[in-house]
Short mmCIF file of C-alpha atoms and ligand atoms in Angstrom, two decimals:
data_model
loop_
_atom_site.label_atom_id
_atom_site.label_comp_id
_atom_site.label_asym_id
_atom_site.label_seq_id
_atom_site.Cartn_x
_atom_site.Cartn_y
_atom_site.Cartn_z
CA MET A 1 0.00 0.00 0.00
CA SER A 2 1.33 3.43 -0.85
CA THR A 3 1.68 6.21 1.69
CA GLN A 4 -1.25 8.61 1.86
CA GLN A 5 -0.15 12.24 1.77
CA ILE A 6 -2.07 14.63 4.01
CA VAL A 7 -1.46 18.37 4.07
CA ILE A 8 -2.81 20.52 6.88
CA VAL A 9 -2.90 24.23 6.15
CA GLY A 10 -2.45 26.20 9.36
CA ALA A 11 -0.51 25.83 12.60
CA GLY A 12 -2.97 27.54 14.91
CA ILE A 13 -4.78 25.67 17.64
CA LEU A 14 -7.01 23.90 15.08
CA GLY A 15 -4.21 22.85 12.68
CA LEU A 16 -1.92 21.57 15.44
CA THR A 17 -4.65 19.71 17.33
CA THR A 18 -5.98 18.17 14.12
CA ALA A 19 -2.48 16.96 13.19
CA GLN A 20 -2.05 15.23 16.54
CA THR A 21 -5.46 13.55 16.57
CA ILE A 22 -5.19 12.32 13.00
CA SER A 23 -1.66 11.07 13.37
CA GLU A 24 -2.42 9.27 16.62
CA LYS A 25 -5.54 7.59 15.29
CA LEU A 26 -4.14 6.63 11.88
CA ASN A 27 -1.14 5.10 13.68
CA GLU A 28 -3.52 3.08 15.85
CA LEU A 29 -5.23 1.82 12.70
CA GLY A 30 -1.87 1.03 11.12
CA PHE A 31 -2.64 3.24 8.13
CA LYS A 32 0.46 4.42 6.26
CA HIS A 33 0.44 8.18 5.98
CA GLU A 34 2.60 11.28 5.99
CA ILE A 35 1.40 14.60 7.37
CA THR A 36 2.83 17.96 6.35
CA ILE A 37 1.73 21.21 7.95
CA ILE A 38 2.07 24.27 5.72
CA ALA A 39 1.60 27.56 7.53
CA GLN A 40 2.83 31.10 7.34
CA TYR A 41 2.88 31.57 11.12
CA GLY A 42 3.27 29.23 14.04
CA PRO A 43 5.67 27.66 16.51
CA HIS A 44 7.70 26.19 13.62
CA ASN A 45 8.37 29.58 12.16
CA LEU A 46 10.16 31.77 14.67
CA GLU A 47 12.91 34.02 13.28
CA MET A 48 15.74 34.96 15.61
CA ASN A 49 13.87 37.62 17.58
CA ASP A 50 10.29 36.52 17.01
CA SER A 51 8.04 35.15 19.69
CA LEU A 52 4.64 33.56 19.15
CA THR A 53 3.21 36.99 19.94
CA THR A 54 5.10 38.92 17.28
CA TYR A 55 2.38 38.78 14.62
CA ASN A 56 -1.26 39.30 15.42
CA GLU A 57 -2.56 37.96 12.11
CA TYR A 58 -1.86 34.64 13.87
CA VAL A 59 -4.80 34.50 16.27
CA SER A 60 -4.12 31.55 18.57
CA PRO A 61 -1.40 33.01 20.86
CA TRP A 62 -3.62 35.99 21.72
CA ALA A 63 -6.59 34.05 23.13
CA GLY A 64 -7.56 34.08 26.85
CA ALA A 65 -7.82 31.16 27.01
CA HIS A 66 -10.54 29.45 28.95
CA PHE A 67 -13.85 27.64 28.48
CA ARG A 68 -17.18 29.35 29.00
CA PRO A 69 -20.45 27.60 28.09
CA PHE A 70 -23.43 29.35 26.54
CA PRO A 71 -27.09 28.47 25.93
CA ILE A 72 -27.71 26.63 22.67
CA THR A 73 -30.34 27.95 20.25
CA THR A 74 -29.39 26.49 16.83
CA LYS A 75 -28.47 23.12 15.34
CA GLU A 76 -24.95 24.36 14.49
CA GLN A 77 -24.40 25.54 18.06
CA LYS A 78 -25.42 22.11 19.26
CA GLU A 79 -22.65 20.54 17.17
CA GLU A 80 -20.14 23.02 18.58
CA MET A 81 -21.41 22.40 22.12
CA LYS A 82 -20.76 18.70 21.70
CA MET A 83 -17.22 19.52 20.58
CA THR A 84 -16.59 21.79 23.57
CA ARG A 85 -17.62 19.01 25.95
CA GLN A 86 -15.38 16.46 24.18
CA THR A 87 -12.56 18.97 24.55
CA LEU A 88 -13.40 19.55 28.22
CA LYS A 89 -12.95 15.83 28.95
CA TYR A 90 -9.77 15.63 26.90
CA PHE A 91 -8.29 18.67 28.66
CA LYS A 92 -9.10 17.09 32.03
CA TYR A 93 -7.07 14.08 30.97
CA LEU A 94 -4.18 16.26 29.69
CA SER A 95 -4.15 18.39 32.85
CA GLU A 96 -3.85 15.27 35.00
CA ASN A 97 -1.25 13.47 32.91
CA TYR A 98 0.82 16.15 31.15
CA LYS A 99 1.34 19.11 33.50
CA GLU A 100 3.71 20.71 30.97
CA CYS A 101 0.77 21.37 28.62
CA SER A 102 -0.19 24.24 31.01
CA ILE A 103 -3.89 23.32 31.25
CA LYS A 104 -5.30 23.79 34.76
CA PHE A 105 -8.79 23.27 36.15
CA ILE A 106 -10.22 26.06 38.32
CA LYS A 107 -13.64 27.57 39.04
CA GLY A 108 -15.48 29.44 36.31
CA VAL A 109 -17.80 32.11 37.70
CA GLU A 110 -20.31 34.09 35.63
CA PHE A 111 -22.70 36.93 36.34
CA ILE A 112 -25.30 37.99 33.80
CA GLU A 113 -26.95 41.34 34.50
CA ASN A 114 -29.69 41.22 31.95
CA PRO A 115 -30.25 37.53 31.22
CA ASN A 116 -32.28 36.66 28.14
CA GLU A 117 -34.81 33.80 28.15
CA TYR A 118 -32.14 31.26 27.18
CA TYR A 119 -29.94 32.05 30.17
CA GLN A 120 -32.99 32.06 32.42
CA ASP A 121 -33.99 28.63 31.20
CA TYR A 122 -30.33 27.56 31.06
CA ALA A 123 -30.73 23.83 31.71
CA LYS A 124 -33.21 23.45 28.85
CA TYR A 125 -30.75 25.14 26.49
CA GLY A 126 -27.83 22.87 27.34
CA TYR A 127 -25.79 25.53 29.14
CA SER A 128 -24.98 23.34 32.14
CA GLU A 129 -24.72 20.08 30.20
CA GLY A 130 -21.58 18.09 30.93
CA LEU A 131 -20.24 20.58 33.49
CA GLU A 132 -18.81 19.37 36.78
CA ASN A 133 -19.73 20.97 40.12
CA PHE A 134 -22.28 23.21 38.43
CA GLU A 135 -24.11 25.59 40.82
CA LYS A 136 -26.49 28.47 40.48
CA LEU A 137 -25.24 31.30 42.71
CA GLU A 138 -27.18 33.57 45.05
CA THR A 139 -27.05 37.06 43.58
CA LYS A 140 -28.83 40.40 43.67
CA PRO A 141 -32.32 40.24 42.15
CA GLY A 142 -32.33 40.34 38.36
CA ILE A 143 -28.75 39.10 38.08
CA LEU A 144 -28.00 35.46 37.26
CA GLY A 145 -24.88 33.83 38.65
CA PHE A 146 -23.29 30.45 37.90
CA GLN A 147 -20.24 28.50 38.93
CA TYR A 148 -18.70 25.36 37.46
CA ASP A 149 -15.33 23.70 36.89
CA THR A 150 -13.53 25.08 33.86
CA TRP A 151 -10.02 25.02 32.42
CA VAL A 152 -7.53 27.78 31.79
CA LEU A 153 -4.35 27.49 29.76
CA ASN A 154 -1.34 29.54 28.77
CA PRO A 155 -1.71 29.74 24.96
CA THR A 156 1.93 30.14 23.94
CA LEU A 157 2.94 27.23 26.19
CA TYR A 158 0.13 24.98 24.97
CA LEU A 159 0.84 25.70 21.28
CA GLN A 160 4.52 24.90 21.81
CA TYR A 161 3.65 21.79 23.79
CA ILE A 162 1.67 20.36 20.86
CA TYR A 163 4.30 21.52 18.38
CA PHE A 164 7.12 19.61 20.07
CA LYS A 165 4.95 16.49 20.34
CA LEU A 166 4.21 16.68 16.60
CA LEU A 167 7.82 17.29 15.70
CA LEU A 168 9.50 14.74 17.97
CA GLU A 169 6.90 12.05 18.61
CA PHE A 170 4.78 12.08 15.45
CA LYS A 171 7.52 13.14 12.98
CA ILE A 172 5.25 15.63 11.28
CA LYS A 173 6.89 17.93 8.73
CA PHE A 174 6.45 21.68 8.84
CA ILE A 175 6.79 24.08 5.93
CA SER A 176 6.79 27.86 6.39
CA LYS A 177 4.96 29.42 3.51
CA LYS A 178 2.22 31.85 2.71
CA LEU A 179 -0.13 30.27 0.17
CA ASN A 180 -2.15 32.36 -2.23
CA SER A 181 -4.51 29.48 -2.88
CA LEU A 182 -4.90 25.82 -1.99
CA SER A 183 -3.90 24.86 -5.56
CA GLU A 184 -0.30 25.87 -4.78
CA ILE A 185 -0.03 22.88 -2.47
CA ASN A 186 0.23 20.51 -5.43
CA SER A 187 3.49 22.07 -6.53
CA ILE A 188 4.95 21.54 -3.02
CA ILE A 189 3.65 18.07 -2.09
CA GLN A 190 3.32 15.41 -4.78
CA GLY A 191 0.80 12.56 -4.82
CA ASN A 192 -2.58 14.26 -4.78
CA PRO A 193 -2.62 15.00 -1.04
CA ILE A 194 -5.81 15.27 0.97
CA ILE A 195 -5.93 18.86 2.16
CA ILE A 196 -7.22 19.88 5.57
CA ASN A 197 -8.08 23.57 5.72
CA CYS A 198 -7.31 24.97 9.19
CA SER A 199 -6.45 28.44 7.89
CA GLY A 200 -8.54 30.46 10.35
CA ASN A 201 -9.39 33.58 8.42
CA GLY A 202 -6.23 33.86 6.38
CA LEU A 203 -6.68 31.92 3.18
CA LYS A 204 -8.09 33.26 -0.03
CA TYR A 205 -9.66 30.43 -1.98
CA ASN A 206 -8.58 30.95 -5.60
CA GLY A 207 -8.89 34.67 -5.10
CA GLY A 208 -12.06 34.56 -3.03
CA VAL A 209 -12.88 33.95 0.61
CA ASP A 210 -15.82 32.24 2.21
CA PRO A 211 -18.38 35.07 2.21
CA ASP A 212 -19.76 33.78 5.52
CA SER A 213 -16.47 34.44 7.30
CA PHE A 214 -16.05 37.69 9.21
CA PRO A 215 -13.62 39.03 11.82
CA ILE A 216 -14.46 39.74 15.45
CA ARG A 217 -11.80 42.05 16.88
CA GLY A 218 -10.70 41.46 20.45
CA GLN A 219 -8.52 43.69 22.60
CA THR A 220 -7.45 42.53 26.06
CA LEU A 221 -4.89 43.59 28.67
CA LEU A 222 -2.32 41.13 30.00
CA LEU A 223 -1.51 42.19 33.56
CA ASN A 224 0.83 41.53 36.43
CA PRO A 225 -1.84 41.46 39.11
CA GLY A 226 -1.75 43.26 42.47
CA PRO A 227 -0.88 41.33 45.66
CA ASN A 228 -4.53 40.77 46.65
CA TYR A 229 -5.54 39.05 43.40
CA LYS A 230 -6.34 35.34 43.75
CA SER A 231 -5.86 33.21 40.65
CA ASP A 232 -8.31 30.49 41.70
CA LYS A 233 -11.10 31.32 39.24
CA THR A 234 -12.08 32.98 35.98
CA VAL A 235 -14.83 35.58 36.30
CA THR A 236 -17.06 36.83 33.48
CA ILE A 237 -19.63 39.59 33.86
CA GLN A 238 -22.12 40.32 31.10
CA LEU A 239 -23.16 43.91 31.71
CA LYS A 240 -26.58 45.42 31.13
CA ASP A 241 -25.41 47.27 28.02
CA GLY A 242 -24.38 43.96 26.42
CA SER A 243 -20.63 44.40 26.94
CA TRP A 244 -18.43 41.89 28.70
CA VAL A 245 -15.71 42.15 31.30
CA PHE A 246 -13.73 39.06 32.26
CA THR A 247 -10.56 37.89 34.00
CA ILE A 248 -8.52 34.81 33.11
CA PRO A 249 -5.46 33.80 35.13
CA ARG A 250 -2.91 32.17 32.82
CA PRO A 251 -1.01 29.24 34.38
CA TYR A 252 2.78 29.18 34.84
CA ASN A 253 3.31 32.90 35.48
CA GLY A 254 1.40 33.80 32.34
CA GLY A 255 -0.14 36.91 33.93
CA VAL A 256 -3.86 37.67 34.09
CA ILE A 257 -6.07 38.61 31.15
CA LEU A 258 -8.49 41.49 31.66
CA GLY A 259 -10.87 41.53 28.72
CA GLY A 260 -12.29 42.23 26.44
CA THR A 261 -13.84 43.72 23.37
CA LYS A 262 -15.89 41.91 20.69
CA GLN A 263 -15.95 44.24 17.71
CA ILE A 264 -17.67 42.65 14.74
CA ASN A 265 -16.19 43.37 11.29
CA ASP A 266 -13.52 45.60 12.82
CA THR A 267 -10.23 44.69 11.10
CA SER A 268 -7.85 47.02 12.92
CA LEU A 269 -4.84 45.16 14.34
CA GLU A 270 -3.57 48.29 16.10
CA VAL A 271 -3.86 48.77 19.85
CA ARG A 272 -6.61 51.29 20.47
CA ASP A 273 -6.10 53.63 23.46
CA GLU A 274 -9.83 54.14 23.72
CA ASP A 275 -10.30 50.38 24.24
CA THR A 276 -7.47 50.25 26.78
CA LYS A 277 -9.04 53.08 28.80
CA TYR A 278 -12.43 51.38 28.62
CA LEU A 279 -10.99 48.08 29.91
CA GLU A 280 -9.12 49.88 32.69
CA LYS A 281 -12.29 51.66 33.72
CA LEU A 282 -14.32 48.41 33.87
CA GLY A 283 -11.43 46.67 35.62
CA SER A 284 -11.19 49.33 38.31
CA ILE A 285 -14.92 48.96 39.03
CA TYR A 286 -15.30 45.16 38.94
CA PHE A 287 -11.78 43.86 39.65
CA PRO A 288 -9.96 46.46 41.80
CA GLU A 289 -7.79 43.68 43.28
CA LEU A 290 -6.04 43.40 39.91
CA GLN A 291 -4.49 46.82 40.49
CA LYS A 292 -1.23 47.67 42.21
CA ILE A 293 -0.63 50.78 44.31
CA ASN A 294 1.95 53.32 43.22
CA ALA A 295 4.29 53.76 46.22
CA GLU A 296 4.87 57.48 45.59
CA THR A 297 1.42 58.73 44.64
CA ASN A 298 -0.52 56.05 46.54
CA LYS A 299 -2.77 55.72 43.48
CA PRO A 300 -3.97 52.39 42.05
CA TYR A 301 -2.78 51.44 38.56
CA PHE A 302 -2.77 48.45 36.20
CA ASP A 303 0.66 46.92 35.65
CA ILE A 304 0.29 46.08 31.95
CA ILE A 305 2.64 43.46 30.49
CA ARG A 306 1.18 43.62 27.01
CA ILE A 307 -1.93 44.71 25.16
CA ASN A 308 -3.36 41.93 23.00
CA VAL A 309 -5.21 42.55 19.75
CA ALA A 310 -6.38 39.85 17.35
CA LEU A 311 -9.30 39.02 15.05
CA ARG A 312 -11.34 35.97 15.98
CA PRO A 313 -12.22 33.98 12.83
CA GLY A 314 -16.00 34.40 13.01
CA ARG A 315 -18.37 32.72 10.61
CA LYS A 316 -22.13 32.80 10.08
CA GLY A 317 -23.31 29.34 11.08
CA GLY A 318 -20.08 28.76 13.00
CA LEU A 319 -17.36 26.24 12.27
CA ASN A 320 -17.18 24.82 8.75
CA ASN A 321 -16.40 21.10 8.87
CA SER A 322 -17.51 20.17 5.37
CA ILE A 323 -15.79 17.97 2.80
CA GLU A 324 -15.28 19.58 -0.60
CA LYS A 325 -14.08 18.33 -3.96
CA PHE A 326 -11.42 20.47 -5.51
CA ASN A 327 -9.13 20.64 -8.53
CA ASP A 328 -11.62 19.28 -11.12
CA ASN A 329 -13.05 16.86 -8.55
CA LYS A 330 -9.73 15.02 -8.32
CA GLN A 331 -8.83 16.12 -4.83
CA PHE A 332 -10.47 16.46 -1.42
CA VAL A 333 -10.46 19.38 0.98
CA ILE A 334 -11.70 18.89 4.53
CA ASN A 335 -12.58 22.20 6.13
CA ASN A 336 -11.93 22.99 9.76
CA TYR A 337 -12.09 26.77 10.12
CA GLY A 338 -14.35 29.50 11.45
CA ALA A 339 -14.07 28.82 15.20
CA GLY A 340 -14.77 32.43 16.21
CA GLY A 341 -14.11 32.87 19.93
CA MET A 342 -14.11 29.12 20.59
CA GLY A 343 -10.96 27.79 18.92
CA TYR A 344 -9.47 26.24 22.04
CA GLU A 345 -12.84 25.24 23.49
CA LEU A 346 -13.76 23.07 20.54
CA SER A 347 -10.23 22.18 19.36
CA TYR A 348 -10.27 18.49 20.26
CA GLY A 349 -13.90 17.88 19.29
CA SER A 350 -13.42 19.45 15.88
CA SER A 351 -10.28 17.39 15.33
CA LEU A 352 -12.37 14.23 15.97
CA LYS A 353 -14.96 15.44 13.45
CA THR A 354 -12.17 16.11 10.95
CA PHE A 355 -10.81 12.61 11.55
CA GLU A 356 -14.26 11.15 10.92
CA ASN A 357 -14.41 13.08 7.64
CA LEU A 358 -10.97 11.77 6.72
CA LEU A 359 -12.04 8.18 7.40
CA SER A 360 -15.05 8.62 5.15
CA ILE A 361 -12.81 9.81 2.30
CA LEU A 362 -10.32 7.02 2.84
CA LYS A 363 -13.24 4.60 3.13
CA ILE A 364 -11.81 3.14 6.31
CA ASP A 365 -14.06 1.47 8.80
CA ASN A 366 -13.30 3.01 12.16
CA LYS A 367 -13.16 -0.30 13.97
CA SER A 368 -11.31 -2.52 11.54
CA LYS A 369 -7.56 -2.83 11.79
CA LEU A 370 -6.03 -2.54 8.35
C1 FAD B 403 -8.98 38.40 22.55
C2 FAD B 403 -9.31 36.97 22.24
C3 FAD B 403 -9.68 36.11 23.26
C4 FAD B 403 -10.00 34.77 22.98
N1 FAD B 403 -10.33 33.93 24.02
C5 FAD B 403 -10.60 32.63 23.76
C6 FAD B 403 -10.91 31.73 24.81
O1 FAD B 403 -10.90 32.11 25.98
N2 FAD B 403 -11.20 30.44 24.50
C7 FAD B 403 -11.19 30.00 23.21
O2 FAD B 403 -11.46 28.82 22.98
N3 FAD B 403 -10.90 30.84 22.19
C8 FAD B 403 -10.61 32.14 22.43
N4 FAD B 403 -10.32 32.97 21.39
C9 FAD B 403 -10.49 32.49 20.01
C10 FAD B 403 -9.30 31.70 19.51
O3 FAD B 403 -8.13 32.47 19.64
C11 FAD B 403 -9.52 31.34 18.03
O4 FAD B 403 -10.76 30.71 17.85
C12 FAD B 403 -8.43 30.38 17.54
O5 FAD B 403 -7.15 30.89 17.85
C13 FAD B 403 -8.54 30.13 16.05
O6 FAD B 403 -7.55 29.20 15.71
P1 FAD B 403 -7.24 28.81 14.22
O7 FAD B 403 -6.26 27.70 14.30
O8 FAD B 403 -8.50 28.60 13.48
O9 FAD B 403 -6.59 30.14 13.58
P2 FAD B 403 -5.13 30.79 13.72
O10 FAD B 403 -4.56 30.64 15.07
O11 FAD B 403 -5.21 32.18 13.18
O12 FAD B 403 -4.23 29.93 12.76
C14 FAD B 403 -4.35 30.00 11.36
C15 FAD B 403 -3.16 29.32 10.74
O13 FAD B 403 -3.31 29.29 9.33
C16 FAD B 403 -2.19 29.87 8.70
N5 FAD B 403 -2.61 30.49 7.45
C17 FAD B 403 -3.72 31.25 7.24
N6 FAD B 403 -3.76 31.64 5.96
C18 FAD B 403 -2.66 31.13 5.36
C19 FAD B 403 -2.12 31.20 4.05
N7 FAD B 403 -2.73 31.90 3.10
N8 FAD B 403 -0.97 30.55 3.78
C20 FAD B 403 -0.33 29.84 4.75
N9 FAD B 403 -0.78 29.75 6.02
C21 FAD B 403 -1.92 30.39 6.30
C22 FAD B 403 -1.69 30.88 9.72
O14 FAD B 403 -0.35 31.30 9.44
C23 FAD B 403 -1.83 30.07 10.99
O15 FAD B 403 -0.77 29.15 11.11
C24 FAD B 403 -9.97 34.31 21.64
C25 FAD B 403 -9.59 35.17 20.63
C26 FAD B 403 -9.25 36.49 20.90
C27 FAD B 403 -8.84 37.38 19.79
C1 NAG B 404 17.22 41.22 17.88
O1 NAG B 404 16.92 42.24 18.83
C2 NAG B 404 18.08 42.95 19.28
C3 NAG B 404 17.64 43.87 20.42
O2 NAG B 404 16.42 44.51 20.14
C4 NAG B 404 18.69 43.70 18.09
O3 NAG B 404 19.84 44.41 18.51
C5 NAG B 404 19.08 42.69 17.02
O4 NAG B 404 19.54 43.34 15.88
C6 NAG B 404 17.87 41.82 16.64
N1 NAG B 404 18.28 40.76 15.74
C7 NAG B 404 17.60 40.43 14.64
C8 NAG B 404 18.14 39.28 13.84
O5 NAG B 404 16.57 41.00 14.29
C1 NAG B 405 -10.52 27.46 3.64
O1 NAG B 405 -10.47 28.44 4.67
C2 NAG B 405 -10.67 29.76 4.27
C3 NAG B 405 -10.58 30.60 5.53
O2 NAG B 405 -9.23 30.84 5.86
C4 NAG B 405 -12.00 29.92 3.58
O3 NAG B 405 -12.14 31.26 3.09
C5 NAG B 405 -12.10 28.94 2.42
O4 NAG B 405 -13.38 29.02 1.83
C6 NAG B 405 -11.89 27.53 2.95
N1 NAG B 405 -12.11 26.48 1.95
C7 NAG B 405 -11.43 26.36 0.81
C8 NAG B 405 -11.77 25.21 -0.03
O5 NAG B 405 -10.57 27.16 0.48
C1 NAG B 406 -20.20 41.92 8.93
O1 NAG B 406 -19.85 41.77 7.56
C2 NAG B 406 -20.58 40.75 6.89
C3 NAG B 406 -19.96 40.53 5.52
O2 NAG B 406 -19.61 41.72 4.91
C4 NAG B 406 -22.05 41.15 6.85
O3 NAG B 406 -22.80 40.14 6.19
C5 NAG B 406 -22.56 41.30 8.29
O4 NAG B 406 -23.88 41.74 8.29
C6 NAG B 406 -21.69 42.28 9.05
N1 NAG B 406 -22.09 42.25 10.45
C7 NAG B 406 -22.23 43.34 11.19
C8 NAG B 406 -22.74 43.15 12.58
O5 NAG B 406 -21.94 44.45 10.79
C1 NAG B 407 -18.31 25.21 4.02
O1 NAG B 407 -17.81 26.05 3.02
C2 NAG B 407 -18.07 25.62 1.69
C3 NAG B 407 -17.43 26.64 0.78
O2 NAG B 407 -16.06 26.81 1.06
C4 NAG B 407 -19.55 25.49 1.45
O3 NAG B 407 -19.77 24.94 0.16
C5 NAG B 407 -20.16 24.59 2.50
O4 NAG B 407 -21.56 24.60 2.36
C6 NAG B 407 -19.81 25.07 3.89
N1 NAG B 407 -20.30 24.13 4.85
C7 NAG B 407 -20.93 24.47 5.94
C8 NAG B 407 -21.35 23.37 6.86
O5 NAG B 407 -21.17 25.63 6.24
C1 NAG B 408 -15.55 5.15 16.02
O1 NAG B 408 -16.41 4.17 16.56
C2 NAG B 408 -16.85 4.44 17.87
C3 NAG B 408 -17.60 3.25 18.42
O2 NAG B 408 -18.04 2.40 17.40
C4 NAG B 408 -17.70 5.71 17.85
O3 NAG B 408 -18.19 6.01 19.13
C5 NAG B 408 -16.83 6.85 17.36
O4 NAG B 408 -17.61 8.05 17.26
C6 NAG B 408 -16.22 6.52 16.01
N1 NAG B 408 -15.21 7.55 15.72
C7 NAG B 408 -15.02 8.02 14.51
C8 NAG B 408 -13.96 9.08 14.42
O5 NAG B 408 -15.66 7.68 13.54
#
């Protein structure tokens, strides 16, 4: 049997996770394959002075990152919800067995000031499904509060953790390249490779882009917290005016995220002072313990390590996990892009879905050893 070539475009959280899942499972089945990741940015592509947070076109290093459930109102959301719960279980396993991956389980606390009908009827809409130690909290009238076990991770550490596994354990090849279209892949990798599209919001498909894709700009502050801050929980408050303020402690001295904006169709990658001031104002009201005190002036201030800006790869209808024919119907593309603000949350689940799609193309029965 010849070796099946598989090319994954993208080395963000979806591309890397997909590579690991597929490689692991095809090895278990004894299926001969070779995986190449082609990506412009990622842990494989650091120039002398670059860090993973040098370029903000590359979204994954800029995420919080934590898991926060939401009430389900559409069929597509239900699919994504299933994936977030598969990921939750997988992350529990990783956190217990591979401390170096940086995933840690802590409390997730949420307050919703103006809850819609779906939050009010949260159990019916799947919000609490699959969550451990879920509790409804006592709050002021009109405000909903919840608590449950969630995970937090340090994105640059987790991305590098998967990268080194892929490189050293799974012998996956990495190529640094910006593609102008998927067709270019055939001049790099011979043998009619199956292409897996984990390109976030970066790839133009033969000059066009999925018209359903759109960016959701996020700006957050990464802080060195004050001495009274406790890193034992993430807290999210949905304010009456529809805006959000949240804190995410990042494991292994990763600082604390104070976020964050969700600006639909805003493509600016520049730090915006107006957004910084807004976040500082909300932070000083809801999370004063994040501040330090200036010894000379005695005034509180935020000790900012870095200001994060990136564009979440949003998509109408959410994640696209379809199989497409390509190149005069001679070649397959499996999509896995459009994760919006949930890339980490659904990373493992969507890699399982992608693997299922791959099996259907290869016409392999999941259970049979080859
Ligand atoms: C402020 C903020 C907070 C967030 N918080 C969370 C959170 O708490 N939890 C959570 O789950 N998610 C969170 N997210 C969302 C998460 O960051 C994204 O969903 C996720 O990073 C998307 O991953 P991806 O792999 O699809 O894309 P990316 O990380 O952008 O990776 C895309 C890859 O494709 C490559 N690529 C693209 N186009 C081309 C091309 N033409 N040629 C070659 N290579 C190409 C890129 O170089 C890169 O390697 C947050 C996002 C932001 C901005
Ligand atoms: C790396 O950064 C240092 C300090 O900023 C600078 O002097 C040096 O020229 C940089 N090197 C490269 C290869 O960019
Ligand atoms: C691949 O992903 C991009 C998003 O980066 C999307 O625009 C495109 O439609 C996807 N599919 C194909 C076949 O290019
Ligand atoms: C964002 O842009 C898309 C595509 O141009 C458009 O369909 C959508 O309505 C826009 N959304 C908002 C909230 O402006
Ligand atoms: C995914 O995108 C392709 C175009 O790139 C489209 O044909 C397909 O319907 C989309 N699938 C889903 C589930 O949205
Ligand atoms: C493989 O089979 C098992 C049990 O038969 C099933 O639960 C699982 O979803 C299948 N996985 C894939 C990737 O098809």
